[in-house]
Amino acid sequence: MEVERVADAELLLALAEGDRPALAELYRRHAPWLTLRLQRRCTDPDVVDQVVQDTFLAVWRRPDSYRGSGEVAAWLWGIAVRRLIDAFRRRGARRRLPLFVATSSPSAEELVLLGVEHGDLAGALRRLSPELRAVIQAVVLDGLDHREAGRLLGVPATTVKSRLFRARAQLREELT
Amino acid sequence: MIAWHADPGLLHRYATGDVDPSLAASLEAHVQACARCRADIAGCVDDARLALGLDGLLAAIDAPRPGPVESLLRRAGVPEHQARLLAATPSLRLSWLLAIAVALAFAVGTARLARDPSTGVDLFLVVAPLLPLAGVAAAYGPGVDPTYDIGVAAPMHGWRLLLLRSTAVLSSTTFLAGAATLLLPPAGWAVAAWLLPSLALTLGSLALSTVLSPLRSAGAVAAGWLAVVITAFSEQATTALLGPWPQGVAAVVVIAATGVLAVRRAAFDTRGIR
């Protein structure tokens, strides 16, 4: 694949100077995966597109909120997932989270792949109930706090907390 | 840095939602950290969709940012189009509200400095009802509203816009004047005596504006108010305004003006405001 000659962080610096091509480049690099990842959390493509746009708009207006350390991609996701939560709250949307619809079972190759990356974790995660897995995903992978995760999943923060506790207990039991 | 990369088939299945949740989670963690897989997965999103998104983004950058009033309204849960309509109200501008605040400050200051406190309160009671009146008069109509021409052409009732804005102006101005009464020298319930006349003047002027222009009807109503106050209540306006008679008359005017507005509301659309 093509090598990205200019680092994301440098694009952000250019963007802070009002450089539009830098914004377009950042969009070209990051909008696709953000779109796909948001799509797994919200079924409405219009909402997803709006959230992606809001995300880059926020980046354009406040590029200095990137503190200059860590992956730009991770920072972008942090903005995007919070914008998604805002969108849910604004619309009172209930059409969320296609995440846990059952899908085809993974191939042996994928199982090995998961095994390489996570050891026994994949199997253990798969055996969690969808509710518990959603909480693990929102808190651990998406990096949300309990209240934000609750808004994303449409449950109170206290529920997130208790589910997280149960999920951790189950994982610990299976992995030890 | 990372030796492993997701193969294109797997990425494609992720994009179509055809992977197991825990595998998807694993992929997401990887994609977030791997520029090459991010580039690979870009091919799974419709190019036209991305191009449209970029166009929208560039247009959004150029769009004017909502002002303080509009963003405050948005935050309070007012829908976007109504917030924009309200924020364009001339008498909801910060400068206008500041002018109201200054006028009230002068009235309160005079009341507190006056040798005889009741005279000061009287002055306030005469002035306070005129402020919402002026605000509503400047809320809608040719000459004062920069969005008037757009509004006339828009598929929305002028009546509805007028009500929307009048309510907003009336409540914000009344709130300011109400806050000012708290700073007046103590005069008991007398300080609230302006509320009903204020409503009567505003509604009366709106009713009149189905015939005259908003500014003229406001001017006429204000002149009428001053004439009545000066002739009838030159002595002790405080007590006089509190009496059952003036308040009763004000209440009757409120009801009558509401009736006139309800009957003649079509005048705001068919003829426009002259």
Tab-separated table of C-alpha atoms in Angstrom:
chain	number	residue	atom	x	y	z
A	1	MET	CA	0.000	0.000	0.000
A	2	GLU	CA	1.034	3.585	-0.454
A	3	VAL	CA	3.195	5.013	2.227
A	4	GLU	CA	1.865	8.013	4.079
A	5	ARG	CA	4.703	10.427	3.625
A	6	VAL	CA	3.253	13.095	5.868
A	7	ALA	CA	2.365	11.964	9.366
A	8	ASP	CA	-1.142	12.603	10.705
A	9	ALA	CA	0.259	14.854	13.406
A	10	GLU	CA	1.908	17.055	10.764
A	11	LEU	CA	-1.393	17.255	8.907
A	12	LEU	CA	-2.975	18.519	12.111
A	13	LEU	CA	-0.334	21.219	12.391
A	14	ALA	CA	-1.017	22.338	8.809
A	15	LEU	CA	-4.731	22.194	9.507
A	16	ALA	CA	-4.338	24.510	12.463
A	17	GLU	CA	-2.983	27.071	9.997
A	18	GLY	CA	-6.203	26.775	7.986
A	19	ASP	CA	-4.807	24.436	5.346
A	20	ARG	CA	-7.816	22.877	3.597
A	21	PRO	CA	-5.938	20.268	1.566
A	22	ALA	CA	-4.569	18.991	4.868
A	23	LEU	CA	-8.125	18.548	6.122
A	24	ALA	CA	-9.112	16.780	2.911
A	25	GLU	CA	-6.129	14.467	3.263
A	26	LEU	CA	-6.952	13.704	6.875
A	27	TYR	CA	-10.518	12.990	5.809
A	28	ARG	CA	-9.349	10.713	3.012
A	29	ARG	CA	-7.238	8.723	5.440
A	30	HIS	CA	-9.631	8.462	8.344
A	31	ALA	CA	-13.221	8.945	7.224
A	32	PRO	CA	-13.538	5.405	5.758
A	33	TRP	CA	-12.634	3.412	8.844
A	34	LEU	CA	-14.496	5.831	11.111
A	35	THR	CA	-17.578	5.382	8.934
A	36	LEU	CA	-17.360	1.608	9.105
A	37	ARG	CA	-16.715	1.530	12.808
A	38	LEU	CA	-19.567	3.938	13.550
A	39	GLN	CA	-21.788	1.882	11.303
A	40	ARG	CA	-21.374	-1.036	13.668
A	41	ARG	CA	-22.768	1.168	16.413
A	42	CYS	CA	-25.567	2.927	14.576
A	43	THR	CA	-27.794	1.507	11.860
A	44	ASP	CA	-28.799	4.821	10.322
A	45	PRO	CA	-26.281	5.751	7.577
A	46	ASP	CA	-27.426	9.382	7.621
A	47	VAL	CA	-26.586	9.670	11.295
A	48	VAL	CA	-23.225	8.010	10.668
A	49	ASP	CA	-22.355	10.431	7.864
A	50	GLN	CA	-23.416	13.361	9.995
A	51	VAL	CA	-21.293	12.152	12.892
A	52	VAL	CA	-18.259	11.731	10.622
A	53	GLN	CA	-18.762	15.262	9.328
A	54	ASP	CA	-19.202	16.634	12.851
A	55	THR	CA	-16.009	14.888	13.873
A	56	PHE	CA	-13.905	16.499	11.171
A	57	LEU	CA	-15.625	19.811	11.725
A	58	ALA	CA	-14.581	19.613	15.370
A	59	VAL	CA	-11.053	18.771	14.253
A	60	TRP	CA	-11.018	21.762	11.919
A	61	ARG	CA	-12.218	24.124	14.593
A	62	ARG	CA	-10.103	22.843	17.445
A	63	PRO	CA	-7.081	21.006	16.054
A	64	ASP	CA	-5.120	22.108	19.113
A	65	SER	CA	-7.164	19.785	21.303
A	66	TYR	CA	-4.848	17.048	20.040
A	67	ARG	CA	-2.180	17.035	22.693
A	68	GLY	CA	0.564	15.883	20.398
A	69	SER	CA	1.063	12.481	21.921
A	70	GLY	CA	-0.451	9.171	20.962
A	71	GLU	CA	-2.150	8.037	17.783
A	72	VAL	CA	-4.137	10.636	15.891
A	73	ALA	CA	-6.512	7.834	14.902
A	74	ALA	CA	-7.285	7.038	18.531
A	75	TRP	CA	-7.915	10.714	19.217
A	76	LEU	CA	-10.245	10.899	16.209
A	77	TRP	CA	-12.202	7.890	17.404
A	78	GLY	CA	-12.553	9.520	20.821
A	79	ILE	CA	-14.175	12.528	19.168
A	80	ALA	CA	-16.311	10.452	16.814
A	81	VAL	CA	-17.786	8.150	19.443
A	82	ARG	CA	-18.703	11.092	21.653
A	83	ARG	CA	-20.326	12.846	18.714
A	84	LEU	CA	-22.292	9.662	18.131
A	85	ILE	CA	-23.485	9.733	21.721
A	86	ASP	CA	-24.521	13.373	21.231
A	87	ALA	CA	-26.427	12.396	18.109
A	88	PHE	CA	-28.239	9.637	19.992
A	89	ARG	CA	-29.137	12.030	22.750
A	90	ARG	CA	-30.380	14.683	20.322
A	91	ARG	CA	-32.582	12.323	18.406
A	92	GLY	CA	-33.517	10.166	21.313
A	93	ALA	CA	-32.540	7.503	18.824
A	94	ARG	CA	-33.434	3.975	19.664
A	95	ARG	CA	-32.211	2.598	16.376
A	96	ARG	CA	-28.756	1.864	17.616
A	97	LEU	CA	-26.289	-0.907	17.881
A	98	PRO	CA	-26.576	-3.542	15.218
A	99	LEU	CA	-23.456	-4.793	16.979
A	100	PHE	CA	-24.729	-7.924	18.500
A	101	VAL	CA	-26.820	-9.453	15.856
A	102	ALA	CA	-25.588	-12.973	15.505
A	103	THR	CA	-23.290	-13.397	12.559
A	104	SER	CA	-21.796	-16.356	10.827
A	105	SER	CA	-19.407	-18.355	12.928
A	106	PRO	CA	-15.749	-17.533	12.398
A	107	SER	CA	-13.549	-19.655	10.185
A	108	ALA	CA	-10.790	-21.762	11.695
A	109	GLU	CA	-8.297	-19.307	10.261
A	110	GLU	CA	-9.895	-16.434	12.084
A	111	LEU	CA	-9.944	-18.383	15.311
A	112	VAL	CA	-6.230	-18.950	15.003
A	113	LEU	CA	-5.753	-15.309	14.192
A	114	LEU	CA	-7.679	-14.272	17.252
A	115	GLY	CA	-5.812	-16.811	19.281
A	116	VAL	CA	-2.500	-15.320	18.219
A	117	GLU	CA	-3.585	-11.843	19.187
A	118	HIS	CA	-5.504	-12.504	22.336
A	119	GLY	CA	-4.825	-15.992	23.541
A	120	ASP	CA	-7.937	-17.494	24.991
A	121	LEU	CA	-9.657	-14.140	25.232
A	122	ALA	CA	-11.603	-14.419	21.985
A	123	GLY	CA	-13.400	-17.525	23.072
A	124	ALA	CA	-14.084	-16.078	26.461
A	125	LEU	CA	-15.422	-12.878	24.929
A	126	ARG	CA	-17.629	-14.846	22.604
A	127	ARG	CA	-19.182	-16.683	25.507
A	128	LEU	CA	-20.191	-13.454	27.204
A	129	SER	CA	-23.816	-12.495	26.835
A	130	PRO	CA	-24.365	-9.748	24.234
A	131	GLU	CA	-25.179	-7.212	26.962
A	132	LEU	CA	-21.962	-7.874	28.837
A	133	ARG	CA	-19.904	-7.880	25.656
A	134	ALA	CA	-21.397	-4.547	24.580
A	135	VAL	CA	-20.303	-3.011	27.853
A	136	ILE	CA	-16.780	-4.425	27.574
A	137	GLN	CA	-16.578	-3.089	24.053
A	138	ALA	CA	-17.809	0.397	24.944
A	139	VAL	CA	-15.601	0.774	28.003
A	140	VAL	CA	-12.447	-1.078	27.020
A	141	LEU	CA	-12.268	-0.700	23.262
A	142	ASP	CA	-14.091	2.585	22.727
A	143	GLY	CA	-12.587	4.137	25.818
A	144	LEU	CA	-15.803	5.565	27.231
A	145	ASP	CA	-16.537	6.249	30.857
A	146	HIS	CA	-19.552	4.629	32.513
A	147	ARG	CA	-21.917	7.488	31.809
A	148	GLU	CA	-20.936	7.774	28.156
A	149	ALA	CA	-21.138	4.028	27.671
A	150	GLY	CA	-24.600	4.117	29.213
A	151	ARG	CA	-25.698	6.751	26.720
A	152	LEU	CA	-24.286	4.775	23.832
A	153	LEU	CA	-26.022	1.596	24.906
A	154	GLY	CA	-29.196	3.202	26.178
A	155	VAL	CA	-28.887	2.022	29.767
A	156	PRO	CA	-28.142	3.869	33.033
A	157	ALA	CA	-24.524	4.290	34.132
A	158	THR	CA	-25.154	2.101	37.155
A	159	THR	CA	-26.179	-0.734	34.856
A	160	VAL	CA	-22.969	-0.283	32.881
A	161	LYS	CA	-21.019	-0.522	36.087
A	162	SER	CA	-22.689	-3.685	37.285
A	163	ARG	CA	-22.495	-5.348	33.863
A	164	LEU	CA	-18.837	-4.465	33.589
A	165	PHE	CA	-18.263	-6.021	36.975
A	166	ARG	CA	-20.058	-9.201	35.958
A	167	ALA	CA	-18.264	-9.354	32.619
A	168	ARG	CA	-14.889	-8.981	34.308
A	169	ALA	CA	-15.722	-11.678	36.808
A	170	GLN	CA	-16.769	-14.075	34.068
A	171	LEU	CA	-13.691	-13.347	31.965
A	172	ARG	CA	-11.407	-13.773	34.938
A	173	GLU	CA	-12.989	-17.090	35.736
A	174	GLU	CA	-12.623	-18.356	32.184
A	175	LEU	CA	-9.085	-17.138	31.692
A	176	THR	CA	-7.571	-18.477	34.871
B	1	MET	CA	6.013	-1.698	14.031
B	2	ILE	CA	3.158	-4.118	13.611
B	3	ALA	CA	4.084	-7.105	11.522
B	4	TRP	CA	0.577	-8.504	11.182
B	5	HIS	CA	-1.989	-7.086	8.778
B	6	ALA	CA	-5.585	-8.047	8.238
B	7	ASP	CA	-6.203	-9.671	4.877
B	8	PRO	CA	-8.515	-7.819	2.454
B	9	GLY	CA	-11.190	-10.501	2.564
B	10	LEU	CA	-11.490	-10.193	6.316
B	11	LEU	CA	-11.642	-6.407	6.135
B	12	HIS	CA	-14.350	-6.656	3.518
B	13	ARG	CA	-16.407	-8.957	5.694
B	14	TYR	CA	-15.956	-6.595	8.611
B	15	ALA	CA	-17.190	-3.734	6.422
B	16	THR	CA	-20.321	-5.643	5.497
B	17	GLY	CA	-20.974	-6.541	9.133
B	18	ASP	CA	-20.271	-10.189	8.571
B	19	VAL	CA	-17.818	-10.904	11.371
B	20	ASP	CA	-18.172	-12.107	14.894
B	21	PRO	CA	-18.332	-9.316	17.497
B	22	SER	CA	-15.145	-10.268	19.288
B	23	LEU	CA	-13.262	-10.567	16.008
B	24	ALA	CA	-14.676	-7.207	14.983
B	25	ALA	CA	-13.481	-5.734	18.264
B	26	SER	CA	-10.043	-7.169	17.648
B	27	LEU	CA	-9.990	-5.776	14.115
B	28	GLU	CA	-11.116	-2.361	15.289
B	29	ALA	CA	-8.324	-2.217	17.814
B	30	HIS	CA	-5.862	-3.158	15.082
B	31	VAL	CA	-7.207	-0.777	12.437
B	32	GLN	CA	-7.074	2.101	14.876
B	33	ALA	CA	-3.358	1.482	15.278
B	34	CYS	CA	-2.380	0.473	11.740
B	35	ALA	CA	-2.179	2.979	8.891
B	36	ARG	CA	-1.828	0.282	6.265
B	37	CYS	CA	-5.011	-1.536	7.257
B	38	ARG	CA	-6.812	1.804	7.437
B	39	ALA	CA	-5.770	2.427	3.846
B	40	ASP	CA	-6.833	-1.094	2.878
B	41	ILE	CA	-10.250	-0.793	4.459
B	42	ALA	CA	-10.919	2.531	2.715
B	43	GLY	CA	-11.690	0.541	-0.407
B	44	CYS	CA	-14.690	-1.004	1.347
B	45	VAL	CA	-16.528	2.304	1.636
B	46	ASP	CA	-18.411	3.706	-1.313
B	47	ASP	CA	-16.312	6.404	-2.982
B	48	ALA	CA	-19.360	8.493	-3.862
B	49	ARG	CA	-20.447	8.481	-0.219
B	50	LEU	CA	-17.022	9.664	0.920
B	51	ALA	CA	-16.876	12.344	-1.771
B	52	LEU	CA	-20.299	13.587	-0.733
B	53	GLY	CA	-19.171	13.629	2.876
B	54	LEU	CA	-16.085	15.652	2.035
B	55	ASP	CA	-18.153	18.158	0.053
B	56	GLY	CA	-20.519	18.493	2.989
B	57	LEU	CA	-17.595	18.960	5.338
B	58	LEU	CA	-16.003	21.695	3.228
B	59	ALA	CA	-19.371	23.433	2.926
B	60	ALA	CA	-19.891	23.180	6.689
B	61	ILE	CA	-16.530	24.829	7.280
B	62	ASP	CA	-17.664	27.836	5.270
B	63	ALA	CA	-21.093	28.014	6.871
B	64	PRO	CA	-21.410	30.849	9.384
B	65	ARG	CA	-21.100	29.669	12.945
B	66	PRO	CA	-24.179	30.218	15.096
B	67	GLY	CA	-23.950	33.252	17.346
B	68	PRO	CA	-24.177	33.150	21.140
B	69	VAL	CA	-27.966	33.567	21.248
B	70	GLU	CA	-28.510	30.831	18.692
B	71	SER	CA	-26.200	28.350	20.342
B	72	LEU	CA	-27.773	29.092	23.710
B	73	LEU	CA	-31.207	28.388	22.236
B	74	ARG	CA	-29.946	25.219	20.588
B	75	ARG	CA	-28.500	24.049	23.840
B	76	ALA	CA	-31.826	24.714	25.538
B	77	GLY	CA	-33.426	22.274	23.104
B	78	VAL	CA	-34.943	24.673	20.574
B	79	PRO	CA	-34.975	23.090	17.078
B	80	GLU	CA	-32.367	24.442	14.677
B	81	HIS	CA	-34.670	26.329	12.298
B	82	GLN	CA	-36.564	28.016	15.098
B	83	ALA	CA	-33.342	28.937	16.846
B	84	ARG	CA	-32.122	30.594	13.651
B	85	LEU	CA	-35.408	32.494	13.261
B	86	LEU	CA	-35.301	33.655	16.846
B	87	ALA	CA	-31.649	34.589	16.746
B	88	ALA	CA	-32.330	36.846	13.759
B	89	THR	CA	-34.796	38.871	15.845
B	90	PRO	CA	-33.405	42.407	16.032
B	91	SER	CA	-34.653	42.883	19.591
B	92	LEU	CA	-32.993	39.699	20.813
B	93	ARG	CA	-29.536	40.947	19.853
B	94	LEU	CA	-27.085	41.431	22.621
B	95	SER	CA	-26.940	45.157	21.876
B	96	TRP	CA	-30.681	45.457	22.268
B	97	LEU	CA	-30.743	43.522	25.518
B	98	LEU	CA	-27.871	45.637	26.796
B	99	ALA	CA	-29.809	48.775	25.924
B	100	ILE	CA	-32.784	47.447	27.879
B	101	ALA	CA	-30.528	46.661	30.813
B	102	VAL	CA	-29.054	50.167	30.737
B	103	ALA	CA	-32.511	51.743	30.560
B	104	LEU	CA	-33.614	49.666	33.529
B	105	ALA	CA	-30.454	50.525	35.422
B	106	PHE	CA	-31.192	54.214	34.948
B	107	ALA	CA	-34.797	53.758	36.075
B	108	VAL	CA	-33.707	51.820	39.144
B	109	GLY	CA	-30.908	54.291	39.858
B	110	THR	CA	-33.319	57.221	39.668
B	111	ALA	CA	-35.749	55.404	41.915
B	112	ARG	CA	-33.084	54.757	44.522
B	113	LEU	CA	-31.627	58.262	44.381
B	114	ALA	CA	-34.935	60.106	44.379
B	115	ARG	CA	-35.614	62.035	47.556
B	116	ASP	CA	-39.057	60.543	47.731
B	117	PRO	CA	-38.710	56.810	46.921
B	118	SER	CA	-42.313	56.472	45.776
B	119	THR	CA	-41.736	59.010	42.970
B	120	GLY	CA	-38.860	56.872	41.751
B	121	VAL	CA	-41.009	53.759	41.803
B	122	ASP	CA	-43.698	55.628	39.901
B	123	LEU	CA	-41.227	56.547	37.203
B	124	PHE	CA	-40.162	52.925	36.931
B	125	LEU	CA	-43.765	51.778	36.660
B	126	VAL	CA	-44.358	54.180	33.796
B	127	VAL	CA	-41.220	53.182	31.895
B	128	ALA	CA	-41.130	49.415	32.478
B	129	PRO	CA	-44.204	48.481	30.365
B	130	LEU	CA	-42.761	50.384	27.412
B	131	LEU	CA	-39.646	48.206	27.148
B	132	PRO	CA	-41.344	44.947	26.091
B	133	LEU	CA	-43.545	47.026	23.808
B	134	ALA	CA	-40.528	48.451	22.025
B	135	GLY	CA	-38.915	45.020	21.840
B	136	VAL	CA	-41.928	43.379	20.244
B	137	ALA	CA	-42.344	46.271	17.813
B	138	ALA	CA	-38.784	45.774	16.638
B	139	ALA	CA	-39.095	41.989	16.484
B	140	TYR	CA	-40.720	41.645	13.087
B	141	GLY	CA	-41.562	43.731	10.096
B	142	PRO	CA	-40.047	45.659	7.198
B	143	GLY	CA	-37.345	48.127	8.057
B	144	VAL	CA	-36.290	46.540	11.340
B	145	ASP	CA	-35.915	42.863	10.526
B	146	PRO	CA	-33.018	42.001	8.182
B	147	THR	CA	-34.655	38.663	7.384
B	148	TYR	CA	-38.092	40.182	6.686
B	149	ASP	CA	-37.986	39.718	2.917
B	150	ILE	CA	-36.862	36.128	3.279
B	151	GLY	CA	-39.611	35.565	5.808
B	152	VAL	CA	-42.332	36.886	3.503
B	153	ALA	CA	-41.189	34.551	0.756
B	154	ALA	CA	-40.838	31.576	3.090
B	155	PRO	CA	-43.552	28.922	3.313
B	156	MET	CA	-44.261	29.777	6.910
B	157	HIS	CA	-47.031	31.859	8.383
B	158	GLY	CA	-45.946	35.388	9.239
B	159	TRP	CA	-48.316	35.035	12.141
B	160	ARG	CA	-46.412	32.087	13.519
B	161	LEU	CA	-43.080	33.860	13.200
B	162	LEU	CA	-44.528	36.920	14.883
B	163	LEU	CA	-45.850	34.863	17.795
B	164	LEU	CA	-42.585	32.973	18.133
B	165	ARG	CA	-40.503	36.104	18.264
B	166	SER	CA	-42.921	38.147	20.341
B	167	THR	CA	-43.012	35.434	22.957
B	168	ALA	CA	-39.239	35.241	23.090
B	169	VAL	CA	-38.813	39.009	23.269
B	170	LEU	CA	-41.606	39.440	25.766
B	171	SER	CA	-40.231	36.797	28.079
B	172	SER	CA	-36.615	37.964	27.918
B	173	THR	CA	-37.477	41.640	28.366
B	174	THR	CA	-39.986	40.917	31.098
B	175	PHE	CA	-37.387	38.814	32.828
B	176	LEU	CA	-34.902	41.697	32.756
B	177	ALA	CA	-37.493	44.184	33.983
B	178	GLY	CA	-38.620	41.713	36.627
B	179	ALA	CA	-35.050	41.352	37.848
B	180	ALA	CA	-34.796	45.132	37.990
B	181	THR	CA	-37.839	45.423	40.229
B	182	LEU	CA	-35.960	43.447	42.851
B	183	LEU	CA	-33.446	46.298	43.044
B	184	LEU	CA	-36.108	48.956	43.557
B	185	PRO	CA	-36.626	50.551	46.955
B	186	PRO	CA	-39.107	48.410	48.857
B	187	ALA	CA	-42.650	49.287	47.830
B	188	GLY	CA	-44.488	46.042	48.430
B	189	TRP	CA	-46.648	44.648	45.668
B	190	ALA	CA	-46.671	48.001	43.929
B	191	VAL	CA	-43.535	47.075	41.985
B	192	ALA	CA	-45.466	44.350	40.179
B	193	ALA	CA	-48.168	46.755	39.035
B	194	TRP	CA	-46.528	47.196	35.637
B	195	LEU	CA	-46.899	43.563	34.576
B	196	LEU	CA	-50.512	43.540	33.451
B	197	PRO	CA	-50.357	46.981	31.761
B	198	SER	CA	-47.190	45.829	30.028
B	199	LEU	CA	-48.929	42.782	28.589
B	200	ALA	CA	-51.907	44.946	27.618
B	201	LEU	CA	-49.693	47.444	25.788
B	202	THR	CA	-47.787	44.742	23.911
B	203	LEU	CA	-50.860	42.810	22.842
B	204	GLY	CA	-52.685	46.012	22.009
B	205	SER	CA	-49.856	47.082	19.764
B	206	LEU	CA	-49.790	43.678	18.065
B	207	ALA	CA	-53.527	43.856	17.474
B	208	LEU	CA	-53.150	47.356	16.082
B	209	SER	CA	-50.359	46.178	13.782
B	210	THR	CA	-52.887	44.179	11.774
B	211	VAL	CA	-53.922	47.606	10.513
B	212	LEU	CA	-50.869	49.850	10.939
B	213	SER	CA	-47.162	49.115	10.628
B	214	PRO	CA	-45.652	47.583	13.801
B	215	LEU	CA	-43.571	50.639	14.567
B	216	ARG	CA	-46.485	53.019	14.138
B	217	SER	CA	-48.842	50.944	16.220
B	218	ALA	CA	-46.224	50.637	18.973
B	219	GLY	CA	-45.688	54.383	18.840
B	220	ALA	CA	-49.410	55.031	19.016
B	221	VAL	CA	-49.878	52.682	21.959
B	222	ALA	CA	-46.880	54.150	23.787
B	223	ALA	CA	-48.168	57.675	23.270
B	224	GLY	CA	-51.572	56.617	24.502
B	225	TRP	CA	-50.061	55.030	27.594
B	226	LEU	CA	-48.032	58.103	28.451
B	227	ALA	CA	-51.016	60.385	27.911
B	228	VAL	CA	-53.208	58.287	30.185
B	229	VAL	CA	-50.557	57.999	32.850
B	230	ILE	CA	-49.672	61.672	32.876
B	231	THR	CA	-53.222	62.999	32.906
B	232	ALA	CA	-54.954	60.504	35.129
B	233	PHE	CA	-52.220	59.488	37.523
B	234	SER	CA	-50.072	62.539	37.903
B	235	GLU	CA	-50.470	62.052	41.618
B	236	GLN	CA	-49.293	58.840	43.191
B	237	ALA	CA	-49.085	56.522	40.201
B	238	THR	CA	-48.059	53.662	42.452
B	239	THR	CA	-51.277	53.436	44.325
B	240	ALA	CA	-53.341	54.409	41.315
B	241	LEU	CA	-51.899	51.676	39.099
B	242	LEU	CA	-52.413	49.085	41.781
B	243	GLY	CA	-56.086	49.881	42.064
B	244	PRO	CA	-58.753	47.566	40.687
B	245	TRP	CA	-59.721	50.006	37.967
B	246	PRO	CA	-56.470	50.347	36.030
B	247	GLN	CA	-55.634	46.683	36.428
B	248	GLY	CA	-59.139	45.741	35.370
B	249	VAL	CA	-58.918	47.929	32.279
B	250	ALA	CA	-55.543	46.367	31.452
B	251	ALA	CA	-57.032	42.884	31.776
B	252	VAL	CA	-59.905	43.829	29.478
B	253	VAL	CA	-57.435	45.214	26.927
B	254	VAL	CA	-55.436	41.962	27.094
B	255	ILE	CA	-58.511	39.862	26.411
B	256	ALA	CA	-59.832	42.142	23.681
B	257	ALA	CA	-56.458	42.359	21.928
B	258	THR	CA	-56.085	38.578	22.045
B	259	GLY	CA	-59.498	38.260	20.443
B	260	VAL	CA	-58.640	40.759	17.716
B	261	LEU	CA	-55.356	38.950	17.012
B	262	ALA	CA	-57.068	35.570	16.791
B	263	VAL	CA	-59.667	36.911	14.363
B	264	ARG	CA	-57.329	39.005	12.238
B	265	ARG	CA	-54.257	36.786	12.214
B	266	ALA	CA	-54.618	36.191	8.491
B	267	ALA	CA	-53.688	39.849	8.006
B	268	PHE	CA	-50.093	38.916	8.741
B	269	ASP	CA	-50.056	36.605	5.729
B	270	THR	CA	-52.407	37.747	3.014
B	271	ARG	CA	-51.479	41.391	3.099
B	272	GLY	CA	-48.138	41.216	4.810
B	273	ILE	CA	-47.345	43.936	7.269
B	274	ARG	CA	-47.249	47.337	5.714
